PDB file of C-alpha atoms in Angstrom:
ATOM      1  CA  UNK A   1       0.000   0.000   0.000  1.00 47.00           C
ATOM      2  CA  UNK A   2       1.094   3.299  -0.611  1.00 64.00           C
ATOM      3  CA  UNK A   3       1.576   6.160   1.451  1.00 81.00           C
ATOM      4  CA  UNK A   4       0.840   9.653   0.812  1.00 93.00           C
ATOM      5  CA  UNK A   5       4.153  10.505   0.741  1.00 94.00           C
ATOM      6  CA  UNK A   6       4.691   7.619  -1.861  1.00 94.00           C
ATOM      7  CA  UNK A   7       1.717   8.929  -4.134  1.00 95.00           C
ATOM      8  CA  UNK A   8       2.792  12.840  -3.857  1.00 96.00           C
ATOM      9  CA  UNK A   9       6.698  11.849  -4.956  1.00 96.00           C
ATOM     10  CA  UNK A  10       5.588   9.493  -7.870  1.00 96.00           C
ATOM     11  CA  UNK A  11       2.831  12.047  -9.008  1.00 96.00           C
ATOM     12  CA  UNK A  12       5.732  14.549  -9.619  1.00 97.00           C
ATOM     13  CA  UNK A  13       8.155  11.949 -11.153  1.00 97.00           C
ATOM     14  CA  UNK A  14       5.951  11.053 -13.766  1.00 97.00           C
ATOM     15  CA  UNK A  15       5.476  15.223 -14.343  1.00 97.00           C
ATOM     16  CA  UNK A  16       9.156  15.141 -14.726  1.00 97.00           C
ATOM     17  CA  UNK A  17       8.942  12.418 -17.366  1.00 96.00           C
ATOM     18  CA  UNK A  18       7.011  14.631 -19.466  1.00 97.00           C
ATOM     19  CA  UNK A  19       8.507  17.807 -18.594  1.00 98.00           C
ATOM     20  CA  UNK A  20      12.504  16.683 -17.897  1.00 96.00           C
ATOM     21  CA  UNK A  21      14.281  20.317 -17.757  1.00 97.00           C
ATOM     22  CA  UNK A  22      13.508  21.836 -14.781  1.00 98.00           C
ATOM     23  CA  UNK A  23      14.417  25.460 -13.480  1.00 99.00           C
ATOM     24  CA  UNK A  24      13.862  25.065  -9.602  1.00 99.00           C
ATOM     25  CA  UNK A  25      13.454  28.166  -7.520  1.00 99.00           C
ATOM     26  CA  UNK A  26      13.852  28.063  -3.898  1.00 98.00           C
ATOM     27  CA  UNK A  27      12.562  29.661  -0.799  1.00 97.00           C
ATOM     28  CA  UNK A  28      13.376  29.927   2.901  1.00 94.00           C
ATOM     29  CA  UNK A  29      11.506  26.412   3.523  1.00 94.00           C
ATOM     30  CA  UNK A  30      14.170  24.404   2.224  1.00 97.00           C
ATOM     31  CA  UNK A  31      16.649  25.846   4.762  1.00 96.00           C
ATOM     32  CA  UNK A  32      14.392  25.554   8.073  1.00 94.00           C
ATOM     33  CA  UNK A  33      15.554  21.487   8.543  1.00 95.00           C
ATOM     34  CA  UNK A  34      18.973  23.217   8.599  1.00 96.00           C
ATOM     35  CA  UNK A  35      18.149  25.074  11.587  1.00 91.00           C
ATOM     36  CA  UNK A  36      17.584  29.036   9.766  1.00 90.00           C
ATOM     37  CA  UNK A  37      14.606  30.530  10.891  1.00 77.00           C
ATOM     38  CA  UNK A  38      12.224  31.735   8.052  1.00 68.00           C
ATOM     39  CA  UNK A  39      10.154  35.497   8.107  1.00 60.00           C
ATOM     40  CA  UNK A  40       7.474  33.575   7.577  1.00 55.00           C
ATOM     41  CA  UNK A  41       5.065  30.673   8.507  1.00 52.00           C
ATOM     42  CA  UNK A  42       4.004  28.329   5.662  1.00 56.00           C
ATOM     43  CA  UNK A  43       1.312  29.740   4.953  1.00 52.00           C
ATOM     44  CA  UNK A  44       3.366  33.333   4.277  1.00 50.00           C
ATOM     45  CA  UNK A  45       2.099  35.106   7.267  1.00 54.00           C
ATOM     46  CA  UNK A  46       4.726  37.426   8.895  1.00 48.00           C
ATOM     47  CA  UNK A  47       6.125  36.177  12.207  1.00 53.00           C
ATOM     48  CA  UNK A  48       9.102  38.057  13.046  1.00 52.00           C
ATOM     49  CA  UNK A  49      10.476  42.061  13.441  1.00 61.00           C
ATOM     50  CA  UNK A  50      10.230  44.605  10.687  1.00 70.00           C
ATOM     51  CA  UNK A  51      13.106  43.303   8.020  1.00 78.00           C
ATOM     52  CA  UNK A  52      16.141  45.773   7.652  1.00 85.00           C
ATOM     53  CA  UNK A  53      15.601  47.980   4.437  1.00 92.00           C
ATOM     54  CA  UNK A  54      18.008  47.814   1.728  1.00 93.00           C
ATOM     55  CA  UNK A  55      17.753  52.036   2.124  1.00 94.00           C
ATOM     56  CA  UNK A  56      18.003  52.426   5.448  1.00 95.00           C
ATOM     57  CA  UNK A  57      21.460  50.485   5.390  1.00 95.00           C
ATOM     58  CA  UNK A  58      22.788  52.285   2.458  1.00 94.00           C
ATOM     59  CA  UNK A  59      22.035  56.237   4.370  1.00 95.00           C
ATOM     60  CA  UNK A  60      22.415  55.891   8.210  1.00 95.00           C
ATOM     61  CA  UNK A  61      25.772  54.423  10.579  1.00 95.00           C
ATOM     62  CA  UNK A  62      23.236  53.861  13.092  1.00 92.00           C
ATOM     63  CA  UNK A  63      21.189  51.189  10.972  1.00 92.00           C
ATOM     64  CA  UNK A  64      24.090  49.533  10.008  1.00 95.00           C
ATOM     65  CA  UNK A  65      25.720  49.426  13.428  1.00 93.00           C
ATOM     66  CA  UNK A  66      22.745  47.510  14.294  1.00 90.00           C
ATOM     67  CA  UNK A  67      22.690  45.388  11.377  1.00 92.00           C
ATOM     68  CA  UNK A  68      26.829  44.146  11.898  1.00 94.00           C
ATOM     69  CA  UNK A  69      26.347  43.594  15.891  1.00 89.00           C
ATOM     70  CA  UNK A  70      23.534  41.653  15.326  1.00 87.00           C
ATOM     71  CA  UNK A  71      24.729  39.644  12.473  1.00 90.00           C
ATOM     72  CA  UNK A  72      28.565  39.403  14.293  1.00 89.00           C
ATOM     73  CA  UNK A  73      26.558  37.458  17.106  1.00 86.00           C
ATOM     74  CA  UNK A  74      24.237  35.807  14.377  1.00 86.00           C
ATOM     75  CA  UNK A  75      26.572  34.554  11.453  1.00 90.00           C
ATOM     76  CA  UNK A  76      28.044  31.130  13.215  1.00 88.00           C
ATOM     77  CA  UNK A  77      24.608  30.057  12.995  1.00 87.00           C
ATOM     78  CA  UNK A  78      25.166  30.280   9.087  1.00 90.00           C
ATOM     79  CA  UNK A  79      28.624  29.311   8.868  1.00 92.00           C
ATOM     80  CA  UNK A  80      27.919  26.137  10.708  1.00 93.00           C
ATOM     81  CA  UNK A  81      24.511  25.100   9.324  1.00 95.00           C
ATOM     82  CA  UNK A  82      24.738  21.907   6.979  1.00 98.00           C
ATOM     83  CA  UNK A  83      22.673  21.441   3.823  1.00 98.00           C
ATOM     84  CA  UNK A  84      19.220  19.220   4.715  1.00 98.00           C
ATOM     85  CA  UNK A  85      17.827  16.268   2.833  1.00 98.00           C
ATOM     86  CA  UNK A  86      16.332  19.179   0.612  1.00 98.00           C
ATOM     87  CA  UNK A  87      19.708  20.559  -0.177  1.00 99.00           C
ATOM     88  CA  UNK A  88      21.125  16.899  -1.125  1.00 98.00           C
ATOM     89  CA  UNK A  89      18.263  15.526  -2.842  1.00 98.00           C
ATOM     90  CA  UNK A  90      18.845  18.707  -5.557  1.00 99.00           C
ATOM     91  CA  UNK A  91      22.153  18.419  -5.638  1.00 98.00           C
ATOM     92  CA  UNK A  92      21.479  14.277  -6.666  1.00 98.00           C
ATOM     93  CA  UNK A  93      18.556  15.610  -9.162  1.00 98.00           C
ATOM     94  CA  UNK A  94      21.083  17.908 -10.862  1.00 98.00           C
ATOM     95  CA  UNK A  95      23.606  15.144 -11.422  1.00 96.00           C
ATOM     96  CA  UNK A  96      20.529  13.046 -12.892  1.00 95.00           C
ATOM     97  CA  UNK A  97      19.899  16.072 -15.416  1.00 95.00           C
ATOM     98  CA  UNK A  98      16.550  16.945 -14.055  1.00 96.00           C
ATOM     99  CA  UNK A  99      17.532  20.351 -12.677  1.00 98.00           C
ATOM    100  CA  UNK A 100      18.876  22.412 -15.335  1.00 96.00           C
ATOM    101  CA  UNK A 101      18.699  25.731 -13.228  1.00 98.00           C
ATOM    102  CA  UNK A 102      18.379  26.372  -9.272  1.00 99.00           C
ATOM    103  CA  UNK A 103      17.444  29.673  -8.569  1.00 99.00           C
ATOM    104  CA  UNK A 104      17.381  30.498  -4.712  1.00 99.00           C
ATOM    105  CA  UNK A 105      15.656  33.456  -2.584  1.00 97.00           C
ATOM    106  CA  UNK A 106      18.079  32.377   0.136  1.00 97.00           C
ATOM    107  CA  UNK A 107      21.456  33.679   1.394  1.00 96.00           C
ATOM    108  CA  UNK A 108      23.073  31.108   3.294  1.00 96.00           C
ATOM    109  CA  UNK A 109      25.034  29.100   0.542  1.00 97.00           C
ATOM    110  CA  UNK A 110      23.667  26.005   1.479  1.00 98.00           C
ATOM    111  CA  UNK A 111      22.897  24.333  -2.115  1.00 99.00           C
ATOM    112  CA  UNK A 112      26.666  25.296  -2.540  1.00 98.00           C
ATOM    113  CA  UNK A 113      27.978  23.103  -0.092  1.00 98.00           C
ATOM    114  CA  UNK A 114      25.491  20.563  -1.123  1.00 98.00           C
ATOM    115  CA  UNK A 115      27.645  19.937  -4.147  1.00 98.00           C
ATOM    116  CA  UNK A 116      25.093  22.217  -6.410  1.00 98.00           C
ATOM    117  CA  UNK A 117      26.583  23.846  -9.486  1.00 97.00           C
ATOM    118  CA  UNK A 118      24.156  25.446 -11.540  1.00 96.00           C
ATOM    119  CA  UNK A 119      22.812  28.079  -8.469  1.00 98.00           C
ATOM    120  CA  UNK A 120      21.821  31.640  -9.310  1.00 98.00           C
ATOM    121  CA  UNK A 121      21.745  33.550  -5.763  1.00 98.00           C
ATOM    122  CA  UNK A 122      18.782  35.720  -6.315  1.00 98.00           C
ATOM    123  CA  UNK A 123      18.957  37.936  -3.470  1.00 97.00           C
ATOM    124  CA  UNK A 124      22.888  37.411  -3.088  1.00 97.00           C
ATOM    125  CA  UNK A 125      25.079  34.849  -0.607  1.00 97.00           C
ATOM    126  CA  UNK A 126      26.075  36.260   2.991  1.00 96.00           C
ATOM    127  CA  UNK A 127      29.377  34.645   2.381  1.00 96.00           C
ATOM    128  CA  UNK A 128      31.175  37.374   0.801  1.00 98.00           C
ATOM    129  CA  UNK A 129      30.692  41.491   1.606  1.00 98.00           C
ATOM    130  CA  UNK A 130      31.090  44.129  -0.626  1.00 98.00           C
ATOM    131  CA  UNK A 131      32.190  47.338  -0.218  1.00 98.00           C
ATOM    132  CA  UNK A 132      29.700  50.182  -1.784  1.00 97.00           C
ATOM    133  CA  UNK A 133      31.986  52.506  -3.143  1.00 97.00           C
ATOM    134  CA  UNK A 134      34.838  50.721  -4.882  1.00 98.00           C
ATOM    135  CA  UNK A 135      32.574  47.493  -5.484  1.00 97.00           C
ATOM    136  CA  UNK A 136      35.492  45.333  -3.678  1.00 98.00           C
ATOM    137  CA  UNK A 137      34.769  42.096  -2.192  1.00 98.00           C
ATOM    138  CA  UNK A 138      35.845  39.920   0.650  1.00 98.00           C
ATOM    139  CA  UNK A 139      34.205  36.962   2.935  1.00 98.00           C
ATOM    140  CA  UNK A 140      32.199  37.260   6.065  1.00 97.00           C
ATOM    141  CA  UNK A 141      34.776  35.175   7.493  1.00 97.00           C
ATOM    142  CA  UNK A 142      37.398  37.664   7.283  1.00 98.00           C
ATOM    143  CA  UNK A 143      34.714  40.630   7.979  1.00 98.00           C
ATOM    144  CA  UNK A 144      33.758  38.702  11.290  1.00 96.00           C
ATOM    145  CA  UNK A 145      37.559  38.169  12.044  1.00 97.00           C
ATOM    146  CA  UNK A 146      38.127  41.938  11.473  1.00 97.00           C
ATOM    147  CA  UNK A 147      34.864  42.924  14.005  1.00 96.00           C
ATOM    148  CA  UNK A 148      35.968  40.750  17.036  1.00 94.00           C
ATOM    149  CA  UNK A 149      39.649  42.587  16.620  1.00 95.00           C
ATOM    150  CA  UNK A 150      37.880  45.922  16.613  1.00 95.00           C
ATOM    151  CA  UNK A 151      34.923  45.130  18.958  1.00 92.00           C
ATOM    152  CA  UNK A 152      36.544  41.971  21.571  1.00 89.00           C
ATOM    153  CA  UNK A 153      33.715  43.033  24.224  1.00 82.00           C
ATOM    154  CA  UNK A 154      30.729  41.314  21.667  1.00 79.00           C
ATOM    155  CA  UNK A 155      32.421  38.065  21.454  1.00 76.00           C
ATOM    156  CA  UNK A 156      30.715  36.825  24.189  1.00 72.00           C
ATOM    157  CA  UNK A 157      27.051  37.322  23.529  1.00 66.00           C
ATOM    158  CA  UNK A 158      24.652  35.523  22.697  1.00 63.00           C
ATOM    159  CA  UNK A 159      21.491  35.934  21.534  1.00 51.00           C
ATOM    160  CA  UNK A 160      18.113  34.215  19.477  1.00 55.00           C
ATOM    161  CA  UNK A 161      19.346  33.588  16.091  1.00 55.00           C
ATOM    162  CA  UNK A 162      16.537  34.862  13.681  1.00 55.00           C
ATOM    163  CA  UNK A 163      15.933  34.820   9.869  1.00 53.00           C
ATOM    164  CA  UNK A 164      19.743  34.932   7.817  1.00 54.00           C
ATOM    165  CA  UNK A 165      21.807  35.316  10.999  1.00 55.00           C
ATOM    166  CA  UNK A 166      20.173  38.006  12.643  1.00 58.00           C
ATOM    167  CA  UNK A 167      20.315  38.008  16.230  1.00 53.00           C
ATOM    168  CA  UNK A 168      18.344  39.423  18.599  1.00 52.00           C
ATOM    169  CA  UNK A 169      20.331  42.277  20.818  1.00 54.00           C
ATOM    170  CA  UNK A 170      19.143  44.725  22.794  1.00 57.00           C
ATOM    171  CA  UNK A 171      20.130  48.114  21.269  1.00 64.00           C
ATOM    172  CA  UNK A 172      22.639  49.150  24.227  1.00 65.00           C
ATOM    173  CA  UNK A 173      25.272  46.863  21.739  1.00 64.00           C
ATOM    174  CA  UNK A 174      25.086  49.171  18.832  1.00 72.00           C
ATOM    175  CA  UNK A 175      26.429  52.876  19.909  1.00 74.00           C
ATOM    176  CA  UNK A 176      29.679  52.046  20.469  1.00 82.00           C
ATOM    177  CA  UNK A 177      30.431  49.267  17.914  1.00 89.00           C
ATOM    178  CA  UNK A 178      33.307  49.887  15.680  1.00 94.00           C
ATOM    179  CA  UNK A 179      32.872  48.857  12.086  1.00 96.00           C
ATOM    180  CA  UNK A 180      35.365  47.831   9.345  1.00 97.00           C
ATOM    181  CA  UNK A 181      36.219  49.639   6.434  1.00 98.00           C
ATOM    182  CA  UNK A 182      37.254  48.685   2.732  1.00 98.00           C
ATOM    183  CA  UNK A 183      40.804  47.862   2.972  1.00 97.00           C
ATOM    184  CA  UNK A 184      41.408  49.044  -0.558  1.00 98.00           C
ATOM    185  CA  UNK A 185      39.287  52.432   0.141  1.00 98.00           C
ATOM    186  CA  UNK A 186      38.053  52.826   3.436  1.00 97.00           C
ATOM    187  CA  UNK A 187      34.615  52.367   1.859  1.00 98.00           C
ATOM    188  CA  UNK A 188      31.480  50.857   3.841  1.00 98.00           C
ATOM    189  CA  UNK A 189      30.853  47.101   3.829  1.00 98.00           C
ATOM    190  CA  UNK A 190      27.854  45.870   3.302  1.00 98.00           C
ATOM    191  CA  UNK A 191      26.893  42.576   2.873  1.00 97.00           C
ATOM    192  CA  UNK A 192      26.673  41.480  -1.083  1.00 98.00           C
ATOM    193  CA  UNK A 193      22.800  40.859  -0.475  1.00 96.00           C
ATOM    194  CA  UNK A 194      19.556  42.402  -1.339  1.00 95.00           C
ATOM    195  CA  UNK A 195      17.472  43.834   1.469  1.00 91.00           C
ATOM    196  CA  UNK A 196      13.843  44.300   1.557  1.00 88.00           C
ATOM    197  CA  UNK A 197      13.236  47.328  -0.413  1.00 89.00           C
ATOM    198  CA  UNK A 198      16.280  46.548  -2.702  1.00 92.00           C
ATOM    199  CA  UNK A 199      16.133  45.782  -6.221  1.00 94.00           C
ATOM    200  CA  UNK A 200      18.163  42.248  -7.491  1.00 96.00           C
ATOM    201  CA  UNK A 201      20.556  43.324 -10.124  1.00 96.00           C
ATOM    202  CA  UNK A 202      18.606  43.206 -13.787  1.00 97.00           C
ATOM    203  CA  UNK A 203      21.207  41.053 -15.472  1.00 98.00           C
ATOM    204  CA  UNK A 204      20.339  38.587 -12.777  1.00 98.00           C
ATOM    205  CA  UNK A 205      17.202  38.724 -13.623  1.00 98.00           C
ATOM    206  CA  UNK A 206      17.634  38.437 -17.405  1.00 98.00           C
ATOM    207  CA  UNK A 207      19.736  35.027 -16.144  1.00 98.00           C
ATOM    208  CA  UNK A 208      17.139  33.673 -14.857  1.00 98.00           C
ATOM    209  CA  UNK A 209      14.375  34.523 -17.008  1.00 98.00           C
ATOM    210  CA  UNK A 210      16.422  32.801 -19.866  1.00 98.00           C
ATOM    211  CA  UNK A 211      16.885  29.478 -18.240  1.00 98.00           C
ATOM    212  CA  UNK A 212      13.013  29.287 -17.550  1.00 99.00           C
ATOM    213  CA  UNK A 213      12.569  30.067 -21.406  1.00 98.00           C
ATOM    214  CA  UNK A 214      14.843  27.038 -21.734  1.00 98.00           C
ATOM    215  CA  UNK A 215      13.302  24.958 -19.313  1.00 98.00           C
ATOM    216  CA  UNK A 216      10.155  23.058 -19.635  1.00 98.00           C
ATOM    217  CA  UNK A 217       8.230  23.406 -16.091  1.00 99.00           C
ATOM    218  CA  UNK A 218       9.006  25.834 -13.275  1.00 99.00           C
ATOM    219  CA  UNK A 219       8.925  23.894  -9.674  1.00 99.00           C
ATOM    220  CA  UNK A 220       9.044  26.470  -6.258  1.00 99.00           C
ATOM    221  CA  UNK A 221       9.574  24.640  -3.375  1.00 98.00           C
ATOM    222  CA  UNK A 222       9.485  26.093   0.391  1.00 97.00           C
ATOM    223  CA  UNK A 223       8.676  29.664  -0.697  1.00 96.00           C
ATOM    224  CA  UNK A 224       5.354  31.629  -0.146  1.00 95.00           C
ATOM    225  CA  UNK A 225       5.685  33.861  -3.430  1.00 97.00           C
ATOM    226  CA  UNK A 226       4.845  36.716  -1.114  1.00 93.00           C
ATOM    227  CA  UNK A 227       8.113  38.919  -2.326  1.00 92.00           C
ATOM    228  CA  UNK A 228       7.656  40.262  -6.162  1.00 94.00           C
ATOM    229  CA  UNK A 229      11.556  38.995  -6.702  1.00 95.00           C
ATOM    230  CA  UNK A 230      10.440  35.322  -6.736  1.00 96.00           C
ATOM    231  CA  UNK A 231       6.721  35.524  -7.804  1.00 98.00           C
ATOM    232  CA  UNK A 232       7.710  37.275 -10.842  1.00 98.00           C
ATOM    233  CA  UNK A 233       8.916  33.877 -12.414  1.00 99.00           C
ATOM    234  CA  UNK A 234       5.197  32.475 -12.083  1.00 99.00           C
ATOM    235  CA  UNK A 235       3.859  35.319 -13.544  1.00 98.00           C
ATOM    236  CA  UNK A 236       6.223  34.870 -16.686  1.00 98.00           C
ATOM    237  CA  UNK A 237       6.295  30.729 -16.537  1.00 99.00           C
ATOM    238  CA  UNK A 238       2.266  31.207 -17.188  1.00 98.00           C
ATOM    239  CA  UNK A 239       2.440  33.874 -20.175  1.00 98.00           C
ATOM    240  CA  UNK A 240       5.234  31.274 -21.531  1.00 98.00           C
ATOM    241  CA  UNK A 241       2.391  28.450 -21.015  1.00 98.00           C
ATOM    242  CA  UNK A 242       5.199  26.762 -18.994  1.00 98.00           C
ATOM    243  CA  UNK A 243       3.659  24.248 -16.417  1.00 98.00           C
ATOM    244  CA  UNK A 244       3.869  25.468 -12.701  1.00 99.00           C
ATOM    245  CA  UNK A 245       4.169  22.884 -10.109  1.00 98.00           C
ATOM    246  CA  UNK A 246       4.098  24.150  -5.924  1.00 98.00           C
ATOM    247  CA  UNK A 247       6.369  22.112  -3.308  1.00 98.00           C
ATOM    248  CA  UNK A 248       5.007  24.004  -0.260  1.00 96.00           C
ATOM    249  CA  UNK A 249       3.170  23.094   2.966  1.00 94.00           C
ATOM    250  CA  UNK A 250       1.027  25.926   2.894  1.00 94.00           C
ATOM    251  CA  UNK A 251      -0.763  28.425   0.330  1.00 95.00           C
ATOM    252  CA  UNK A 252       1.640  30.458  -1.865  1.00 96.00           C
ATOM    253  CA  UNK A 253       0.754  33.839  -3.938  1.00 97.00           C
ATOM    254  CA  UNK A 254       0.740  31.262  -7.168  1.00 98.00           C
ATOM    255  CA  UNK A 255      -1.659  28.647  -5.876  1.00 97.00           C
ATOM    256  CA  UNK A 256      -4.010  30.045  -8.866  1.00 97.00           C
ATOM    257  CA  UNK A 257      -1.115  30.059 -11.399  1.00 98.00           C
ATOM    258  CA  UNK A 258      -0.025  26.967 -10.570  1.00 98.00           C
ATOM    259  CA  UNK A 259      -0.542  23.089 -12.948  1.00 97.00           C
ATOM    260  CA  UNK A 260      -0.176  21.392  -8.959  1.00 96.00           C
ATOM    261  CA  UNK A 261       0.639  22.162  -5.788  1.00 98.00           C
ATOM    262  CA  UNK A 262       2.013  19.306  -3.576  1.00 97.00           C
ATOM    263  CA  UNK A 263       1.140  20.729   0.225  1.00 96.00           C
ATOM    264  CA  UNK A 264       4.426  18.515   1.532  1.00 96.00           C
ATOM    265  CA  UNK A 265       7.770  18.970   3.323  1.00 93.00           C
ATOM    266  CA  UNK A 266       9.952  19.518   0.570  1.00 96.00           C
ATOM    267  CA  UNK A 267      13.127  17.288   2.230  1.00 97.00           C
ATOM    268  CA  UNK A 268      10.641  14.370   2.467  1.00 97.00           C
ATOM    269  CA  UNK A 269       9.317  14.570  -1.293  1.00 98.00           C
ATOM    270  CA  UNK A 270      12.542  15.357  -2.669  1.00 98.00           C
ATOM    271  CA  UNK A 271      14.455  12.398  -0.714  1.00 98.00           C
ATOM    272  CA  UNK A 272      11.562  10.215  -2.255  1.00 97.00           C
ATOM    273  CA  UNK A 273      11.556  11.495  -5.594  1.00 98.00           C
ATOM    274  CA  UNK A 274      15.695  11.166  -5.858  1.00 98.00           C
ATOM    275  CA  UNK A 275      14.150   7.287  -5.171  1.00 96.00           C
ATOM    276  CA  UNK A 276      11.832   6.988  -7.996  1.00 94.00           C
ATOM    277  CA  UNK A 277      14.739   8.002 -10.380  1.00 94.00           C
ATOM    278  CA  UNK A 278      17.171   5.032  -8.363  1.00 93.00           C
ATOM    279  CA  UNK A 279      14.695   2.725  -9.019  1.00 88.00           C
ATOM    280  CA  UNK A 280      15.006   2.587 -12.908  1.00 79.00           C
ATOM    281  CA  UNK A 281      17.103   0.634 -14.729  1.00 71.00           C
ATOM    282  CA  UNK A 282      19.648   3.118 -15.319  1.00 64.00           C
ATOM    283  CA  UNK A 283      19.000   5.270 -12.115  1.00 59.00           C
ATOM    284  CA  UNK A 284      22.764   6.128 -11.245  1.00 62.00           C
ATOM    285  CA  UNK A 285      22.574   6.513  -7.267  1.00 70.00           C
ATOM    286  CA  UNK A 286      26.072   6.256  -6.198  1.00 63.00           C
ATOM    287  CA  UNK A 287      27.141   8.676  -3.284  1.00 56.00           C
TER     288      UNK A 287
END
C-alpha cells in the first residue's frame, strides 16, 4: 500500500517524465531542517520584526551598526549550518539532469555546499561582503575576524538567532560598535545581499528569465511567493504556457497560477523522488 508521501513523490516523477528540464526556484523552507529561521510561517504570514531595508542600510551608521552587531553574534549560525535532505536531494537531481537551473531566494550558501553547481543567488550569498563605493569584495569570514579585533567586548554574547543570521540584541550593543572599512578604500561594507526594499541586479534577472525560457516546467519549493523577486517567475512561466508545479506546505501567492501544488515537506518529497529516479534501470545513485 502506498503512502501519501509515496503517491505525492511518484505524481511529480511522472510530471518530470514529461517535462525533464527543470528550473527550480527556492525559498526559505528548504533551509528551516537546517536550523535558519524563516520570516514567515508556511502559509506566508509574517512572524518576526520589521526586516532591515536595503535604504536604510545604504544612508544611516546607526542602521548599520545595528545590522553588523547583530549579524557578528548571528553569522556562526550560518557558517555552521549543513545542507538538509532538501539541499542533497537537488544536488542528486542535478547530477541526474533533471535540474537544469536552481534559482534560490536564500542567502546562506547552502545548495553550494550541497555539491550544487548550476545556483543563481537571487537575493545574493552572505558569504562574501562588498564594499559600496569601490565594489570590492571579501568573505564574512574575514569581515567577522576583522569585528571581534575591533569590537573583543561582543564576542561573548549571545542571543536568538533569527531569519539569515540576525540576532536578537538589545540596542545598548550598537552605539559604540566599531565597524570595518574597505581595505582598498576605506569604503562601507555591506553585505553582497539584497534587502527588503532593494532591487536584485537586472542582469540577474535576465539570467534567470532565460533558463526558464529554456526549461520546460518551473517547480518552487518552500517559498510563499509573497516577495515580487520570486513571484515574478510564475507570472512569466504562465504567459510562456510553462507548467507550474508548488512544493510548499502551505498556500503560496501562485496557488491560482499553478498546474499542482504538492502541500508537503519539501526534504521528504525530494528524498523520495531522488528514489523513484534510483529505481530505474539506469537510475545512477552512487554517493
Amino acid at each position: 500500500m502506498q503512502t501519501n508521501l509515496h503517491i505525492q513523490a511518484d505524481t511529480l516523477y511522472r510530471f518530470i517524465q514529461i517535462h525533464p528540464r527543470l528550473l527550480v526556484l527556492t525559498g526559505a523552507g528548504v533551509s528551516l531542517a537546517s536550523g535558519i529561521p524563516t520570516y514567515r510561517d508556511e502559509n506566508g504570514v509574517w512572524q518576526r520584526g520589521t526586516p532591515l531595508q536595503h535604504e536604510d542600510f545604504i544612508k544611516k551608521e546607526a542602521v548599520r551598526k545595528r545590522y553588523w552587531a547583530r549579524s557578528f553574534v548571528g553569522w556562526p549560525s550560518i557558517a555552521q549550518a549543513q545542507p538538509n535532505a532538501a539541499h542533497q536531494a537537488l544536488a542528486k537531481l542535478e547530477q541526474f539532469g533533471v535540474v537544469e537551473q536552481l534559482v534560490t531566494q536564500n542567502v546562506d550558501n547552502l545548495h553550494q555546499v550541497a555539491g550544487h553547481q548550476q545556483v543563481v543567488d537571487l537575493h545574493g550569498n552572505l558569504q562574501r561582503v562588498v564594499c559600496l563605493q569601490c565594489g570590492n569584495k571579501t568573505t564574512r569570514a574575514e569581515q567577522q575576524k576583522r569585528l571581534t579585533e575591533l569590537n573583543p567586548q561582543l564576542a561573548s554574547l549571545q542571543a536568538e538567532i533569527r531569519p539569515d543570521g540576525d540576532a536578537a540584541l538589545a540596542d545598548d550593543y550598537f552605539e559604540y560598535l566599531q565597524l570595518p572599512t574597505c581595505l582598498v578604500c576605506e569604503g562601507v561594507l555591506m553585505p553582497d545581499v539584497v534587502f527588503f526594499g532593494g532591487s536584485v541586479p537586472v542582469e540577474r534577472v535576465e539570467a534567470c528569465l532565460t533558463a526558464l525560457e529554456k526549461a520546460d516546467a518551473l517547480l518552487v519549493i518552500g517559498s510563499s511567493l509573497k516577495v515580487y523577486s520570486g513571484y515574478r517567475f510564475c507570472v512569466r512561466a504562465k504567459a510562456w504556457e510553462k507548467p507550474i508545479i508548488l512544493l510548499n506546505p502551505g498556500n503560496t501567492r501562485a496557488d491560482e497560477l499553478a498546474h499542482l501544488h504538492i502541500r508537503a515537506d519539501g526534504g521528504e518529497v525530494l528524498t523520495e523522488l531522488v528514489e523513484c529516479f534510483c529505481s530505474q534501470p539506469h537510475g545512477n545513485c552512487e554517493d
